[in-house]
Tab-separated table of C-alpha atoms in Angstrom:
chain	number	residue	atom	x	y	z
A	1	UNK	CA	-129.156	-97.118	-0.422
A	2	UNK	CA	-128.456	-94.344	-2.592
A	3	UNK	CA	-129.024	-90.590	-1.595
A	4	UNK	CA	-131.550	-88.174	-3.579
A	5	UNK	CA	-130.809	-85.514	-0.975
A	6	UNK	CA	-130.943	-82.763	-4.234
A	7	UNK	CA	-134.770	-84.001	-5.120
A	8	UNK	CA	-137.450	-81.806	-5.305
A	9	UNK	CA	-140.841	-82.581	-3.635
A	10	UNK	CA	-144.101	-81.964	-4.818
A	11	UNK	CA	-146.464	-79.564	-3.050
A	12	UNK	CA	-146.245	-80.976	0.737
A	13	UNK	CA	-149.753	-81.641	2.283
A	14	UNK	CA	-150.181	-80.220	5.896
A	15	UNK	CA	-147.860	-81.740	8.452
A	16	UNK	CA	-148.764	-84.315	10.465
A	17	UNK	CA	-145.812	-86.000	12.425
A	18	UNK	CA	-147.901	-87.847	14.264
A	19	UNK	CA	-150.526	-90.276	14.171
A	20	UNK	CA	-154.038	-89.445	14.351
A	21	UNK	CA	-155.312	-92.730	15.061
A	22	UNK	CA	-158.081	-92.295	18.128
A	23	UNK	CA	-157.846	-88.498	18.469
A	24	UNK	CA	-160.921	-86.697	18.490
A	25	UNK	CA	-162.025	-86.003	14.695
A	26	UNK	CA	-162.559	-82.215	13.368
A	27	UNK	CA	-165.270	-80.514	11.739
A	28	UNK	CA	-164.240	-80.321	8.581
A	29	UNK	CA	-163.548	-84.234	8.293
A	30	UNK	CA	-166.821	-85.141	9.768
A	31	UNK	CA	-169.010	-83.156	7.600
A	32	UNK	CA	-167.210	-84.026	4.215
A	33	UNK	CA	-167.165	-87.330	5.396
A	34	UNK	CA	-171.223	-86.806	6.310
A	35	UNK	CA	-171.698	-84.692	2.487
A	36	UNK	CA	-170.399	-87.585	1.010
A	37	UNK	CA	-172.881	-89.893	2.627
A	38	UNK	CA	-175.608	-87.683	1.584
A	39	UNK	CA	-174.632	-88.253	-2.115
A	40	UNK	CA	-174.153	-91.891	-1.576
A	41	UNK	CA	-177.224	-92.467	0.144
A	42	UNK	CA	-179.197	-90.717	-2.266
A	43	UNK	CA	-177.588	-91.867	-5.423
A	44	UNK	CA	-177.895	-95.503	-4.540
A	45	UNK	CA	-181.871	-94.110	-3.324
A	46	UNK	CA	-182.526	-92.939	-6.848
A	47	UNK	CA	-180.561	-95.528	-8.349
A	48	UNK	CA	-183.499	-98.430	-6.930
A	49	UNK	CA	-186.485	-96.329	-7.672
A	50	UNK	CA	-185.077	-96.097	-11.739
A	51	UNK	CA	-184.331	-100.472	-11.135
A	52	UNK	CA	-187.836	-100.444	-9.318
A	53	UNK	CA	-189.420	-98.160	-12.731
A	54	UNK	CA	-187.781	-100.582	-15.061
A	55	UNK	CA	-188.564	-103.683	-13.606
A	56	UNK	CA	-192.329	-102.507	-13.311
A	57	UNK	CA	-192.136	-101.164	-17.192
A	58	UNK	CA	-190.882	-104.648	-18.186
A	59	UNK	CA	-193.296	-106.479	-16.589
A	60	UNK	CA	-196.617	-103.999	-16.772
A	61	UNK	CA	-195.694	-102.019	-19.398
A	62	UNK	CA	-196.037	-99.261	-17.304
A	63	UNK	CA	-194.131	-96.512	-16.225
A	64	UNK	CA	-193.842	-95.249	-12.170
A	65	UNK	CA	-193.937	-91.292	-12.446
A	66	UNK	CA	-191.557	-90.355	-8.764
A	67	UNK	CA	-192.315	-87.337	-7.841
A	68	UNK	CA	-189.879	-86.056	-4.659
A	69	UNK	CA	-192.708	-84.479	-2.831
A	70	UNK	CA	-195.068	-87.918	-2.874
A	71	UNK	CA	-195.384	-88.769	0.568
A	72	UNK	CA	-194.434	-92.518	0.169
A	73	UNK	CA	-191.190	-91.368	-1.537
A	74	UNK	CA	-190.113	-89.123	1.642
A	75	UNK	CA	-190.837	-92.470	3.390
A	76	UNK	CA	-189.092	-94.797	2.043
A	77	UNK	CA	-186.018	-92.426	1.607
A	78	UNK	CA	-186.132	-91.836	5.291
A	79	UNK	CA	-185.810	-95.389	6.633
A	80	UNK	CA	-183.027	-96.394	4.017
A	81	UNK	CA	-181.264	-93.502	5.195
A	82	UNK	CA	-181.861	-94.407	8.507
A	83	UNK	CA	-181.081	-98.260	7.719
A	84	UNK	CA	-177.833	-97.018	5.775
A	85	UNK	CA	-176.194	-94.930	8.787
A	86	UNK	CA	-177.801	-97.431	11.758
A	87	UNK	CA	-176.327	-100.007	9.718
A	88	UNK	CA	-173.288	-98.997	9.066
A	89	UNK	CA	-172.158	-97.698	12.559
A	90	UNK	CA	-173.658	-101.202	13.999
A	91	UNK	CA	-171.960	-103.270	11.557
A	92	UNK	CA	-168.419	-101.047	11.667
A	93	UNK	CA	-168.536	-97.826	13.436
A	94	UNK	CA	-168.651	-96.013	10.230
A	95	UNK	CA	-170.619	-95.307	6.659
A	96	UNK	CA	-169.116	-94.979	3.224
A	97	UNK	CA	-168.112	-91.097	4.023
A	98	UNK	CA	-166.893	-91.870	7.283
A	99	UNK	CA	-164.399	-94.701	6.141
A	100	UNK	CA	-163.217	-92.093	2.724
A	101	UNK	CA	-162.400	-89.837	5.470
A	102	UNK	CA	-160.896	-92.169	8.371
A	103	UNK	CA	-163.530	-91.402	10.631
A	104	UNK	CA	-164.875	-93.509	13.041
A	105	UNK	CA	-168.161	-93.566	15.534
A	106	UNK	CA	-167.106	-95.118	19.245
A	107	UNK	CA	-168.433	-95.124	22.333
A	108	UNK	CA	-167.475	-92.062	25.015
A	109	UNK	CA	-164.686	-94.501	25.859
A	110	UNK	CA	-163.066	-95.762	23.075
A	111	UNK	CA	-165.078	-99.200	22.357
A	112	UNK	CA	-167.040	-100.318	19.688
A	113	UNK	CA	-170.489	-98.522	19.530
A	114	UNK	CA	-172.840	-101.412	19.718
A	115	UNK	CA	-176.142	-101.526	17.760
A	116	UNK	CA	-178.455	-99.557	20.303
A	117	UNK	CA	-176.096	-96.730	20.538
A	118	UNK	CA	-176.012	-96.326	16.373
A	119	UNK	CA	-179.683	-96.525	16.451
A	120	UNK	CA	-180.304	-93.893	19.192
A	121	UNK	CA	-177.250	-91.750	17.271
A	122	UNK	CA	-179.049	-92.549	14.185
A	123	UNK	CA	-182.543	-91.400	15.564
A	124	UNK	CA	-180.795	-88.350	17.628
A	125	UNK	CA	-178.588	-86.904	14.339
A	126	UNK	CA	-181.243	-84.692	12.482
A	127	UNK	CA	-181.895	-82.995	16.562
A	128	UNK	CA	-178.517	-81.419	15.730
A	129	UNK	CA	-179.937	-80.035	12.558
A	130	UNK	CA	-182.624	-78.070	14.297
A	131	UNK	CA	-181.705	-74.314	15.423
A	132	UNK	CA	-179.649	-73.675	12.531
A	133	UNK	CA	-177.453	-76.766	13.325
A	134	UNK	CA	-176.766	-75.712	16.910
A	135	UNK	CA	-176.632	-79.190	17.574
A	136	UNK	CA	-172.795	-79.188	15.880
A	137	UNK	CA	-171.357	-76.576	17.594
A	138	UNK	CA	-170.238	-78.955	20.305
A	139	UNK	CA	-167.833	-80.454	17.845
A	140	UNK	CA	-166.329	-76.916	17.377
A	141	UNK	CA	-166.392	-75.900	20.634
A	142	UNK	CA	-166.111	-78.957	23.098
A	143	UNK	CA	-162.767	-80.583	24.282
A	144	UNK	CA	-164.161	-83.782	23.069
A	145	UNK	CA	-165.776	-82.539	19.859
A	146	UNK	CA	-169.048	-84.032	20.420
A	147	UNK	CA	-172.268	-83.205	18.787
A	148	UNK	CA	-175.507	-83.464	20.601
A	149	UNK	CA	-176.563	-86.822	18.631
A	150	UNK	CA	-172.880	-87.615	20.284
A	151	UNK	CA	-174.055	-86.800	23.746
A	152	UNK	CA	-177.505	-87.981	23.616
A	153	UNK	CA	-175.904	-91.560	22.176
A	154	UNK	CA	-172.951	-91.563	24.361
A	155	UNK	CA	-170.943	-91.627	21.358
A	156	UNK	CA	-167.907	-90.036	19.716
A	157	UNK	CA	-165.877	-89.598	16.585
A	158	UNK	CA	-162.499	-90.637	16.564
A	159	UNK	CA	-159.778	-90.644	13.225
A	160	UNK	CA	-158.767	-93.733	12.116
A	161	UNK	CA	-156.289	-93.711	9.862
A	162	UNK	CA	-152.400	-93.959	10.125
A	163	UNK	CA	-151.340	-90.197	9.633
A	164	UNK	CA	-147.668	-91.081	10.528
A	165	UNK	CA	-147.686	-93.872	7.990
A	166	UNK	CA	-149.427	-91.389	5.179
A	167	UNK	CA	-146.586	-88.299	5.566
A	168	UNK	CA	-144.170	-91.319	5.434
A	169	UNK	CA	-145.536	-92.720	2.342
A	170	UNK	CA	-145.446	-89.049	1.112
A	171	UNK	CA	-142.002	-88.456	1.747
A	172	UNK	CA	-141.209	-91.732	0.338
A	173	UNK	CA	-142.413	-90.644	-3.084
A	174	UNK	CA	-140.398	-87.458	-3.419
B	1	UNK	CA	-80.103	-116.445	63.720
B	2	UNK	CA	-79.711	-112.838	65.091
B	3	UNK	CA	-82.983	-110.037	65.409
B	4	UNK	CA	-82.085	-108.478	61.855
B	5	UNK	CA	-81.806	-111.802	59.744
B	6	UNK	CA	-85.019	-113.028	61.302
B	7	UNK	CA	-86.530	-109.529	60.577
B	8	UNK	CA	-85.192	-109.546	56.910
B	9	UNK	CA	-86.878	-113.823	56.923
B	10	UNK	CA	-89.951	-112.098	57.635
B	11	UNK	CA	-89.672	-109.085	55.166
B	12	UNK	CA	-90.432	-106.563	57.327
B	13	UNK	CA	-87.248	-104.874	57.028
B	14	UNK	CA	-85.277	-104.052	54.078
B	15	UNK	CA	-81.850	-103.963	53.768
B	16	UNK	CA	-80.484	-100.045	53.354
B	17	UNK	CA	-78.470	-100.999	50.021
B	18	UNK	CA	-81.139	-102.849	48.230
B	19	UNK	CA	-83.685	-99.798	49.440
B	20	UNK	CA	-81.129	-97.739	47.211
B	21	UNK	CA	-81.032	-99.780	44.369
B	22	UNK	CA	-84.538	-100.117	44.594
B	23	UNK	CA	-84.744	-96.461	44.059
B	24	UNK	CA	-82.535	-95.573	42.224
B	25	UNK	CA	-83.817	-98.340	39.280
B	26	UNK	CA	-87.445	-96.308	39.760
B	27	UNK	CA	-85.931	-93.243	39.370
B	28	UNK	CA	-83.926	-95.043	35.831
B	29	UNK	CA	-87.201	-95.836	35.185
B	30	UNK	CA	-89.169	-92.779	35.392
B	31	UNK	CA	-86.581	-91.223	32.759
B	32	UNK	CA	-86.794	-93.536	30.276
B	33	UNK	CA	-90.336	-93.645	30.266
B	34	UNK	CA	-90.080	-89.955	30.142
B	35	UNK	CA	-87.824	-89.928	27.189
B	36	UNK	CA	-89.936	-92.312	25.160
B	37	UNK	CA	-91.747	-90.798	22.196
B	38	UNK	CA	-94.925	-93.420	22.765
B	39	UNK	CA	-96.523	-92.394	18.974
B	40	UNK	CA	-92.804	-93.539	17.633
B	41	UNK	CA	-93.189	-96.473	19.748
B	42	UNK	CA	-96.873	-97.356	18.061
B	43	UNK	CA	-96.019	-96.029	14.629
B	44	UNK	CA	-93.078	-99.436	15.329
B	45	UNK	CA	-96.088	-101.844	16.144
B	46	UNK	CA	-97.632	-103.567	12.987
B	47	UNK	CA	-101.490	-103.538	14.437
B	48	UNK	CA	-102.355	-105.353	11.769
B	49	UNK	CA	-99.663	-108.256	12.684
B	50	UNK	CA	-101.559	-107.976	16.363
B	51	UNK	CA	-104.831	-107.999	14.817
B	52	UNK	CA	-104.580	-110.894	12.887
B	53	UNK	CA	-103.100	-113.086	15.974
B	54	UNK	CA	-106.613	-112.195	18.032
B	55	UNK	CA	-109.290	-114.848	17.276
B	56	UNK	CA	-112.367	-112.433	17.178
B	57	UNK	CA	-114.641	-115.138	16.957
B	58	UNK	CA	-113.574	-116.165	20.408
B	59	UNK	CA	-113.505	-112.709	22.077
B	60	UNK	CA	-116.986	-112.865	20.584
B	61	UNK	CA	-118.129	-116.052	22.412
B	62	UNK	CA	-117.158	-114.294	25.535
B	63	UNK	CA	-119.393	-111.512	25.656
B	64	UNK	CA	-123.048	-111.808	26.601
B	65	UNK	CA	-124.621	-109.798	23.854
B	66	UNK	CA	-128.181	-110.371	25.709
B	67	UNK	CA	-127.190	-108.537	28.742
B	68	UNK	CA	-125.069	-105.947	26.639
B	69	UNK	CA	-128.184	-104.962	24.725
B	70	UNK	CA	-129.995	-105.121	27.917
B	71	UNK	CA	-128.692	-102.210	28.756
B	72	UNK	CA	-129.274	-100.212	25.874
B	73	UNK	CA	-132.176	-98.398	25.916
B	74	UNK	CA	-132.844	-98.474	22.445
B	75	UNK	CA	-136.327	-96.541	22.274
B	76	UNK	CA	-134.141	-93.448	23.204
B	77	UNK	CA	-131.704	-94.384	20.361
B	78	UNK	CA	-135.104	-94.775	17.493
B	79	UNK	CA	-136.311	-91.277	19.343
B	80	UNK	CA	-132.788	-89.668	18.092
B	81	UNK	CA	-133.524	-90.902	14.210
B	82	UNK	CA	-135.031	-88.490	12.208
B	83	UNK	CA	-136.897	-90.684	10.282
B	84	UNK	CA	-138.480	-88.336	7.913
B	85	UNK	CA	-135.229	-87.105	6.981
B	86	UNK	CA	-133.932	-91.261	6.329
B	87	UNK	CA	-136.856	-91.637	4.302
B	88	UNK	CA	-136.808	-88.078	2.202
B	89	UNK	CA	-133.074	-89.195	1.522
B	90	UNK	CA	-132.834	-92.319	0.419
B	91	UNK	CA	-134.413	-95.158	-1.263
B	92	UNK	CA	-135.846	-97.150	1.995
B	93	UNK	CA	-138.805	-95.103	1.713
B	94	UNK	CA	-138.900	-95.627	-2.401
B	95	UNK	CA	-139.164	-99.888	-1.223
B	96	UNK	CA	-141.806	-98.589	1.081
B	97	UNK	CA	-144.129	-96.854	-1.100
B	98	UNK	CA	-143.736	-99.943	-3.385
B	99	UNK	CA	-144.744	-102.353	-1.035
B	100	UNK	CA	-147.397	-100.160	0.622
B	101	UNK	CA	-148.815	-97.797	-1.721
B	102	UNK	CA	-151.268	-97.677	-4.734
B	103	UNK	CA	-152.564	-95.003	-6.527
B	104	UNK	CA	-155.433	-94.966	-4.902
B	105	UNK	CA	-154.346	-95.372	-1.397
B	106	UNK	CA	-152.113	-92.356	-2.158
B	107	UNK	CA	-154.755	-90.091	-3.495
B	108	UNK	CA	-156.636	-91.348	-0.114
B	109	UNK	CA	-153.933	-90.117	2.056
B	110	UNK	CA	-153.818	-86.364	0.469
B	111	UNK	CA	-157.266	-86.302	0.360
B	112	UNK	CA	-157.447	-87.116	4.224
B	113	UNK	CA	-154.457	-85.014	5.064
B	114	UNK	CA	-156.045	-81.870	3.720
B	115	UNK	CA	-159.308	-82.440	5.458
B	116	UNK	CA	-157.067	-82.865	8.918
B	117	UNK	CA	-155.204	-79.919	7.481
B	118	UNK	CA	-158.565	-77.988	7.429
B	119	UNK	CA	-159.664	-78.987	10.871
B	120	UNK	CA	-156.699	-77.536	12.238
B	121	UNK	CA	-157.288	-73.900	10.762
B	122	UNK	CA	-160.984	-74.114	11.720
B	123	UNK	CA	-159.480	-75.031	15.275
B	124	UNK	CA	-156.661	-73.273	15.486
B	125	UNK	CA	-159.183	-70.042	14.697
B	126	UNK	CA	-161.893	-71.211	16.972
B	127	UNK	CA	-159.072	-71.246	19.588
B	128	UNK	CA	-157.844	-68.052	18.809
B	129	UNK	CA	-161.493	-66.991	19.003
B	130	UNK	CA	-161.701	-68.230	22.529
B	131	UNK	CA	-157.921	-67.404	24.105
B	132	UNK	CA	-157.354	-70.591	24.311
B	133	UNK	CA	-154.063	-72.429	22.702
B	134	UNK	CA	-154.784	-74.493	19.862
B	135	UNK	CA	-152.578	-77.745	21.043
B	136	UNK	CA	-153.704	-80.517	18.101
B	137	UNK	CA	-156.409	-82.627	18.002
B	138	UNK	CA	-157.473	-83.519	21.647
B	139	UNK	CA	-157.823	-87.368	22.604
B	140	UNK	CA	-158.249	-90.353	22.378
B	141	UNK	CA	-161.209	-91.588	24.515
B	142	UNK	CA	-160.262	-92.593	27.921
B	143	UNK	CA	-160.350	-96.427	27.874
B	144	UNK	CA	-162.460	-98.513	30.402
B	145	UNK	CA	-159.693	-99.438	33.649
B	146	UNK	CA	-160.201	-103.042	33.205
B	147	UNK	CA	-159.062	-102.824	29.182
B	148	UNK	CA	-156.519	-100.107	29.940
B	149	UNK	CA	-155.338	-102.604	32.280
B	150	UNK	CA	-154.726	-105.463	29.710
């Protein structure tokens, strides 16, 4: 063991001496976590209609013209993003975003959300878009930072990731 | 035998000479015990000649180190380590980030540590905002009695 008291560190990221694991998640984590989900479901959206274009051009001839305001379009990108969310808090209590982030969806007491719950949180989440997102001020202003597609599923979002183990890999690098 | 001897036979009753003697060799005693320097005395002893007579090994074998660390409550002792200050300092946490750490696990971590960072200033200001005490992150979910239990 040698000493490197004299070291300098690098810019130190907010402190967190404790772990986060199962506390209540924050605002700002849930909707990066939900932005990025956005972009993922969409990319990998537009990404099948250009396989779906090319397949049909190689074996028509053909080209598909997508337009975004065709109604079978709006469709189809409305149940995968409602398979891609239902699925994902079913299968693991959390989407693509959610696990970047270390978010996770659980019940109101701490267990697994089973697959009812993400479907009703799933069919309840754009009712917290409507009134200028009025729905999400419950995770701002309630103890348990729940948003109404939280309440209505009996749901809620929990971090879970190590923060401990993070500021001690952090300090470990200085 | 008369009533003194069998008194003396029986010890109850000393003698006035040897009561004399007997105090007067305390009282020797108590001044040359007074009159010893006891540092000269250990600077004369060779510890290390003493040391090397006691089988440690055996000593050892005589203590129950099970009961001994029984009653040592060592979560107290890990609560006194500042163990952001071991790992800052030295080179345990430099085997840690080596056996735990990528580059993309620790690109993960900042990024996740500045969201957390950010949810605490929205909170902390939404608390101010309300006169109520940001305290950090409330939680976690109360757990079911029957898993709490296990």
């Amino acid at each position: 063991m040698t000493a490197r008291a004299g070291d300098a560190l690098p810019s130190a990221p907010p402190v967190i001496r404790e772990s986060l694991q199962g506390k209540y998640a924050g605002f700002a984590s849930r909707f990066t976590a939900f932005a990025v989900d956005l972009g993922v479901g969409l990319g990998v959206f537009l990404l099948a209609l250009a396989a779906i274009s090319f397949a049909a051009r190689v074996l028509t001839g053909s080209d598909i013209a997508w337009n975004k305001g065709d109604t079978w379009v709006i469709i189809a990108y409305a149940a995968w993003a409602f398979l891609y969310f239902a699925y994902s808090w079913a299968a693991s209590g959390r989407t693509a975003g959610m696990a970047l982030f270390g978010v996770r969806v659980v019940t109101g007491d701490g267990t697994d959300a089973s697959g009812r719950r993400a479907v009703v949180r799933t069919l309840a989440l754009p009712l917290s878009f409507l009134f200028l997102g009025l729905g999400f001020t419950g995770i701002l202003l309630g103890d348990r930072r729940r948003a109404l597609h939280d309440v209505i599923a009996g749901t809620a979002c929990i971090y879970s990731w190590d923060a401990r183990a993070a500021r001690l890999r952090f300090l470990s690098r200085g | 035998m008369d009533w003194s001897e069998r008194r003396l036979a029986e010890g109850r009753l000393v003698p006035r000479s040897e009561a004399l003697a007997q105090a007067a060799i305390e009282r020797a005693v108590e001044l040359v015990v007074s009159s010893l320097d006891v540092n000269e005395l250990l600077d004369m002893v060779d510890l290390n000649a003493v040391l090397d007579q006691v089988d440690i090994d055996r000593v050892l074998d005589r203590i129950d180190l099970d009961r001994l660390l029984g009653r040592v409550d060592l979560n107290a002792i890990v609560k006194r380590i500042d163990v952001d200050a071991l790992v800052e300092q030295t080179d345990i946490g430099a085997v840690l980030a080596r056996s735990t750490s990528g580059v993309a696990s620790d690109v993960l971590d900042v990024v996740r540590s500045q969201t957390v960072g950010l949810d605490d200033f929205i909170a902390r200001w939404i608390g101010r905002l309300r006169r109520r005490p940001y305290t950090g992150p409330p939680g976690p979910p109360d757990r079911p009695r029957a898993e709490a239990a296990s």
